[in-house]
Amino acid sequence: MKKNTKLIAATIVAMGLLTSPVVSAKEIVIKFSHVTTEATPKGKGAMLFKKLVDERLAGKVRVEVYPSSQLYGDKAVLKALLLGDVQLAAPSLSKFSKYTKKWALFDLPFLFKNPQALNCFTDSPKGQALLGAAERKGIKGLGYWLNGMKQISANTPLIVPEDAKGLKFRIMSSDVLKAQFEAVDANPQKMAFSEVYNALATGVIDGQENTWSNIRSKKFFEVQKDTTISNHGVLEYALVTNKRFWNSLPTDIRMQLDQIIKEVTTEVTQFALDAAVKDMKTVADSGKTNIHTLTASQKQQWVTAMKPVWSQFEDQVGKDNIAAVQQCNAQN
Ligand code: LMR
């Protein structure tokens, strides 16, 4: 009897030793690295993704979110994704030029009329087909996440294109954005997001373009005397993963993650639309930057100056895609 009890106990211990490491080794860890704060549409989207995975896939999948460039900055994150050091990222579509030239479409100045037209395009068959543009390089697009319309700022009022002449503007790493600022005789400088505040504060650059949520959360408005409501471009993210990693997931888990991403994407759209209104108000109420509204004719001058950039890139991004956006503009 005593012997039996010992045997049973030994078996239980052995089973425990055998099973527990195996169970925990099977838990899939998804590291999600991004560059904005948690209080932004992307930051909230990442946290919501984690929450839903915790609720629905506890013990099977664990999500770790690293905001504010804590783990990787702009350039490094996509390399890390391909190396398997992170599994999810959501960089701006402007930051993928090494992996696809097609996503430059989203940078064309004055292409998208408003966030609704942008959503219309990303939901369309052409937009969905475009989401796969980086797959040949091993980067799988899982969804588009909205941020919103970009505004332009400096330490001088930017009312007509001549006002930007000779000023140094920080841009994301996009040749379209470079051409956009060169079209108004400004001096574009590619720079990581995490460096922008200091560069503005110390005068390394004179101005920048970004959405209200980034202007607020990164406090750019505190170091820019003038901000123009220009709505001249969009900031849209691609939620991306490593294609090999994604395909290696068990089908049921992948399907559940796909479903969660679908739900989170819808919420991110709402976070972004809300942030555009609330963050603009916070910035305006701060009194730290003068907000300028353009007249129709002033706005038209920016359009006239910047729109020729389209012809430089239309073959690269696809005339058919531009036409599809224009259809969405007409409907929104
Ligand atoms: C930027 O670099 O300005 C943005 O892409 C940052 C972000 O992720 O919103």
Coordinates of C-alpha atoms and ligand atoms in Angstrom, one line a residue:
M1 CA 0.0 0.0 0.0
K2 CA 2.7 2.3 1.1
K3 CA 4.7 1.4 -2.0
N4 CA 1.7 2.1 -4.2
T5 CA 1.2 5.5 -2.7
K6 CA 4.9 6.3 -3.3
L7 CA 4.6 5.1 -6.8
I8 CA 1.5 7.2 -7.5
A9 CA 3.2 10.3 -5.9
A10 CA 6.3 9.7 -8.0
T11 CA 4.1 9.4 -11.1
I12 CA 2.3 12.6 -10.4
V13 CA 5.6 14.5 -9.8
A14 CA 7.0 13.0 -13.1
M15 CA 3.9 13.9 -15.0
G16 CA 4.0 17.4 -13.5
L17 CA 7.6 17.8 -14.5
L18 CA 6.8 16.5 -17.9
T19 CA 3.6 18.4 -18.6
S20 CA 4.1 21.9 -17.1
P21 CA 7.1 22.9 -19.1
V22 CA 5.5 21.6 -22.3
V23 CA 2.3 23.5 -21.6
S24 CA 4.1 26.8 -21.0
A25 CA 6.4 26.2 -23.9
K26 CA 3.4 25.9 -26.1
E27 CA 2.1 29.3 -25.1
I28 CA 2.5 31.6 -28.1
V29 CA 4.0 34.9 -27.3
I30 CA 3.2 37.9 -29.5
K31 CA 5.3 40.9 -28.9
F32 CA 3.7 44.1 -30.3
S33 CA 6.1 46.9 -30.7
H34 CA 5.1 50.4 -31.7
V35 CA 6.3 54.0 -31.4
T36 CA 3.3 56.1 -30.1
T37 CA 2.1 56.4 -26.6
E38 CA -0.7 54.3 -25.1
A39 CA -3.1 57.3 -25.3
T40 CA -3.3 57.3 -29.1
P41 CA -5.5 55.4 -31.5
K42 CA -2.7 52.9 -32.2
G43 CA -1.7 52.6 -28.5
K44 CA -5.3 52.0 -27.6
G45 CA -5.7 49.5 -30.4
A46 CA -2.7 47.5 -29.2
M47 CA -4.0 47.4 -25.7
L48 CA -7.4 46.3 -26.8
F49 CA -5.9 43.6 -28.9
K50 CA -4.0 42.4 -25.8
K51 CA -7.2 42.5 -23.7
L52 CA -9.2 40.5 -26.1
V53 CA -6.5 37.9 -26.6
D54 CA -6.2 37.6 -22.8
E55 CA -9.9 37.0 -22.5
R56 CA -10.3 34.6 -25.4
L57 CA -7.0 32.8 -25.7
A58 CA -5.7 32.7 -22.1
G59 CA -3.0 30.1 -21.7
K60 CA -2.6 29.7 -25.5
V61 CA -1.5 33.1 -26.6
R62 CA 0.1 35.9 -24.5
V63 CA 0.5 39.4 -25.9
E64 CA 3.2 41.8 -24.7
V65 CA 2.8 45.4 -25.9
Y66 CA 5.8 47.8 -26.0
P67 CA 4.7 51.4 -26.8
S68 CA 6.7 54.6 -27.3
S69 CA 9.7 53.1 -29.1
Q70 CA 10.6 51.3 -25.9
L71 CA 11.6 48.1 -27.7
Y72 CA 12.2 49.2 -31.3
G73 CA 12.1 52.5 -33.2
D74 CA 10.9 53.2 -36.7
K75 CA 13.6 51.4 -38.7
A76 CA 14.5 48.6 -36.5
V77 CA 11.0 47.2 -35.9
L78 CA 10.5 45.8 -39.4
K79 CA 13.9 44.1 -39.3
A80 CA 13.1 42.7 -35.9
L81 CA 9.8 41.4 -37.2
L82 CA 11.5 39.6 -40.0
L83 CA 14.0 38.1 -37.6
G84 CA 11.2 36.9 -35.3
D85 CA 12.1 39.2 -32.4
V86 CA 8.6 40.8 -32.5
Q87 CA 5.5 39.4 -34.0
L88 CA 3.3 42.5 -34.5
A89 CA 4.0 46.1 -35.5
A90 CA 1.9 48.9 -37.0
P91 CA 4.1 51.4 -38.6
S92 CA 2.9 54.2 -40.8
L93 CA 2.5 53.1 -44.4
S94 CA 5.1 55.8 -45.2
K95 CA 7.8 53.6 -43.6
F96 CA 7.7 50.6 -45.8
S97 CA 9.6 51.8 -48.9
K98 CA 12.2 49.0 -48.5
Y99 CA 9.5 46.4 -48.6
T100 CA 7.1 47.8 -51.1
K101 CA 6.9 50.9 -53.2
K102 CA 3.1 50.5 -53.6
W103 CA 2.2 51.9 -50.2
A104 CA 3.6 55.2 -51.2
L105 CA 0.1 55.8 -52.6
F106 CA -1.0 56.9 -49.2
D107 CA 1.6 59.7 -49.1
L108 CA 0.4 61.5 -52.2
P109 CA -0.5 65.0 -51.1
F110 CA -4.2 65.9 -51.2
L111 CA -5.1 62.5 -52.5
F112 CA -7.6 61.5 -49.8
K113 CA -10.5 64.0 -49.2
N114 CA -11.1 62.8 -45.6
P115 CA -10.8 59.8 -43.3
Q116 CA -14.1 58.4 -44.6
A117 CA -12.7 58.3 -48.1
L118 CA -9.6 56.7 -46.8
N119 CA -11.6 54.0 -45.1
C120 CA -13.7 53.5 -48.2
F121 CA -10.5 52.8 -50.2
T122 CA -8.9 50.5 -47.7
D123 CA -12.1 48.5 -47.4
S124 CA -12.4 48.3 -51.2
P125 CA -11.2 45.3 -53.3
K126 CA -8.2 47.5 -54.5
G127 CA -7.3 48.5 -51.0
Q128 CA -7.5 44.9 -49.7
A129 CA -5.4 43.7 -52.6
L130 CA -2.8 46.4 -51.7
L131 CA -2.6 45.1 -48.2
G132 CA -0.6 42.1 -49.5
A133 CA 2.0 44.3 -51.3
A134 CA 4.8 43.5 -48.9
E135 CA 4.2 39.7 -48.7
R136 CA 7.0 38.9 -51.2
K137 CA 9.4 40.4 -48.6
G138 CA 7.9 38.2 -45.8
I139 CA 5.7 41.0 -44.3
K140 CA 2.1 40.1 -44.1
G141 CA -0.5 42.9 -43.8
L142 CA -3.3 42.0 -41.3
G143 CA -5.2 45.2 -41.5
Y144 CA -5.2 48.9 -42.0
W145 CA -5.4 51.1 -38.9
L146 CA -6.5 54.7 -39.2
N147 CA -4.9 57.7 -37.6
G148 CA -6.1 60.5 -39.7
M149 CA -5.4 63.7 -41.5
K150 CA -2.0 65.4 -41.2
Q151 CA -1.5 69.1 -40.3
I152 CA 1.6 71.2 -40.8
S153 CA 3.4 73.3 -38.2
A154 CA 6.4 75.6 -37.8
N155 CA 7.5 78.6 -35.8
T156 CA 6.0 80.9 -38.4
P157 CA 2.5 80.9 -39.9
L158 CA 2.3 78.6 -42.9
I159 CA -0.6 80.2 -44.9
V160 CA 0.6 79.9 -48.5
P161 CA 3.3 77.6 -50.0
E162 CA 5.9 80.4 -50.1
D163 CA 5.8 80.4 -46.3
A164 CA 7.5 77.0 -46.2
K165 CA 10.3 78.0 -48.5
G166 CA 13.7 77.2 -47.1
L167 CA 12.3 75.7 -43.8
K168 CA 13.5 72.3 -42.6
F169 CA 10.6 69.9 -42.1
R170 CA 10.8 66.5 -40.5
I171 CA 9.3 63.7 -42.6
M172 CA 8.9 60.0 -42.3
S173 CA 11.1 57.9 -44.5
S174 CA 9.1 58.4 -47.7
D175 CA 10.3 59.7 -51.0
V176 CA 6.8 61.0 -51.8
L177 CA 6.9 63.1 -48.6
K178 CA 10.3 64.3 -49.6
A179 CA 9.0 65.3 -53.0
Q180 CA 6.0 67.0 -51.4
F181 CA 8.2 69.4 -49.4
E182 CA 10.6 69.9 -52.2
A183 CA 7.6 71.0 -54.3
V184 CA 7.2 74.0 -52.0
D185 CA 11.0 74.7 -51.9
A186 CA 11.3 73.4 -48.4
N187 CA 14.0 71.2 -47.0
P188 CA 12.7 67.8 -45.9
Q189 CA 14.7 65.7 -43.4
K190 CA 13.9 62.0 -42.8
M191 CA 13.9 61.4 -39.0
A192 CA 12.6 58.8 -36.6
F193 CA 9.4 59.7 -34.7
S194 CA 11.1 59.5 -31.3
E195 CA 13.6 62.2 -32.3
V196 CA 11.1 64.8 -33.5
Y197 CA 10.3 66.6 -30.3
N198 CA 14.0 67.3 -29.4
A199 CA 14.8 68.3 -33.0
L200 CA 12.0 70.8 -32.9
A201 CA 12.9 72.1 -29.5
T202 CA 16.6 72.6 -30.4
G203 CA 15.9 74.0 -33.8
V204 CA 17.6 71.1 -35.7
I205 CA 14.4 71.3 -37.8
D206 CA 11.9 74.1 -38.2
G207 CA 8.7 72.2 -38.7
Q208 CA 6.8 69.0 -39.0
E209 CA 3.7 67.4 -40.3
N210 CA 1.5 65.0 -38.3
T211 CA -2.0 64.2 -37.1
W212 CA -3.6 65.9 -34.1
S213 CA -3.2 62.8 -32.0
N214 CA 0.6 62.8 -32.6
I215 CA 1.0 66.5 -32.3
R216 CA -0.8 66.3 -28.9
S217 CA 0.7 63.1 -27.5
K218 CA 4.3 64.0 -28.4
K219 CA 3.8 67.7 -27.4
F220 CA 5.0 69.0 -30.7
F221 CA 2.5 72.0 -30.2
E222 CA 4.6 73.1 -27.3
V223 CA 7.6 73.8 -29.5
Q224 CA 5.8 75.1 -32.6
K225 CA 4.3 78.6 -32.6
D226 CA 2.1 78.0 -35.5
T227 CA 0.0 75.1 -36.7
T228 CA -2.1 75.1 -39.9
I229 CA -5.2 73.0 -40.4
S230 CA -3.9 71.8 -43.8
N231 CA -5.4 68.2 -44.0
H232 CA -2.9 67.8 -46.8
G233 CA -2.2 64.1 -46.3
V234 CA -3.1 61.1 -44.3
L235 CA -1.4 58.9 -41.6
E236 CA -2.5 55.3 -42.0
Y237 CA -0.9 52.2 -40.5
A238 CA -0.4 48.7 -41.7
L239 CA -0.8 46.2 -38.9
V240 CA 1.8 43.7 -39.9
T241 CA 3.3 40.4 -38.9
N242 CA 6.0 38.0 -40.1
K243 CA 4.3 35.9 -42.8
R244 CA 6.1 32.7 -41.8
F245 CA 5.2 33.1 -38.2
W246 CA 1.5 33.8 -39.1
N247 CA 1.3 30.8 -41.3
S248 CA 2.9 28.6 -38.6
L249 CA 0.1 29.3 -36.1
P250 CA -2.5 26.6 -35.5
T251 CA -5.5 27.3 -37.8
D252 CA -8.0 27.8 -35.0
I253 CA -5.7 30.2 -33.2
R254 CA -5.0 32.1 -36.4
M255 CA -8.7 32.4 -37.1
Q256 CA -9.5 33.7 -33.6
L257 CA -6.7 36.2 -33.9
D258 CA -8.0 37.3 -37.3
Q259 CA -11.4 37.8 -35.7
I260 CA -10.0 39.8 -32.8
I261 CA -8.0 42.0 -35.3
K262 CA -11.2 42.7 -37.2
E263 CA -13.0 43.9 -34.1
V264 CA -10.0 45.9 -32.9
T265 CA -9.6 47.6 -36.3
T266 CA -13.2 48.8 -36.2
E267 CA -12.5 50.3 -32.7
V268 CA -9.3 51.9 -33.9
T269 CA -11.2 53.8 -36.5
Q270 CA -13.5 55.2 -33.8
F271 CA -10.5 56.0 -31.5
A272 CA -8.9 57.9 -34.4
L273 CA -12.0 59.8 -35.4
D274 CA -12.5 60.8 -31.8
A275 CA -8.9 61.7 -31.3
A276 CA -8.9 64.0 -34.3
V277 CA -11.6 66.2 -32.7
K278 CA -10.5 65.9 -29.0
D279 CA -6.7 66.3 -29.6
M280 CA -7.2 69.3 -31.9
K281 CA -9.3 70.9 -29.1
T282 CA -6.6 70.2 -26.5
V283 CA -3.9 71.7 -28.7
A284 CA -6.0 74.7 -29.5
D285 CA -7.1 75.2 -25.8
S286 CA -3.4 75.0 -24.7
G287 CA -2.8 78.4 -26.3
K288 CA 0.8 77.3 -27.0
T289 CA 0.4 77.3 -30.8
N290 CA -1.6 79.6 -33.0
I291 CA -4.0 77.5 -35.1
H292 CA -4.5 78.8 -38.6
T293 CA -7.5 78.0 -40.8
L294 CA -6.9 78.4 -44.6
T295 CA -9.3 80.1 -46.9
A296 CA -10.4 78.1 -50.0
S297 CA -8.0 80.0 -52.2
Q298 CA -5.0 79.6 -49.8
K299 CA -5.7 75.9 -49.6
Q300 CA -5.9 75.8 -53.4
Q301 CA -2.4 77.3 -53.6
W302 CA -1.0 74.4 -51.5
V303 CA -2.9 71.9 -53.7
T304 CA -1.5 73.5 -56.9
A305 CA 2.0 73.5 -55.6
M306 CA 2.0 69.9 -54.2
K307 CA -0.2 68.0 -56.5
P308 CA 2.4 67.7 -59.4
V309 CA 4.1 65.2 -57.1
W310 CA 1.5 62.7 -58.2
S311 CA 2.8 62.4 -61.7
Q312 CA 6.3 61.4 -60.4
F313 CA 4.8 58.4 -58.5
E314 CA 1.7 57.4 -60.4
D315 CA 3.3 54.5 -62.2
Q316 CA 4.8 53.2 -59.0
V317 CA 1.6 53.4 -57.0
G318 CA -0.8 52.5 -59.8
K319 CA -3.0 54.9 -61.7
D320 CA -5.8 52.4 -61.0
N321 CA -5.4 52.8 -57.3
I322 CA -5.4 56.6 -57.6
A323 CA -8.7 56.3 -59.6
A324 CA -10.2 54.1 -56.9
V325 CA -9.4 56.7 -54.2
Q326 CA -10.9 59.4 -56.4
Q327 CA -14.1 57.3 -56.6
C328 CA -14.1 57.1 -52.8
N329 CA -13.6 60.8 -52.6
A330 CA -16.7 61.4 -54.8
Q331 CA -18.8 59.2 -52.4
N332 CA -17.6 60.8 -49.2
Ligands
LMR1 C1 5.5 59.3 -37.5 O1 6.6 58.8 -37.6 O2 5.3 60.6 -37.5 C2 4.3 58.4 -37.3 O3 4.4 57.4 -38.2 C3 4.3 57.9 -35.9 C4 3.2 57.0 -35.7 O4 3.4 55.8 -35.6 O5 2.0 57.4 -35.6

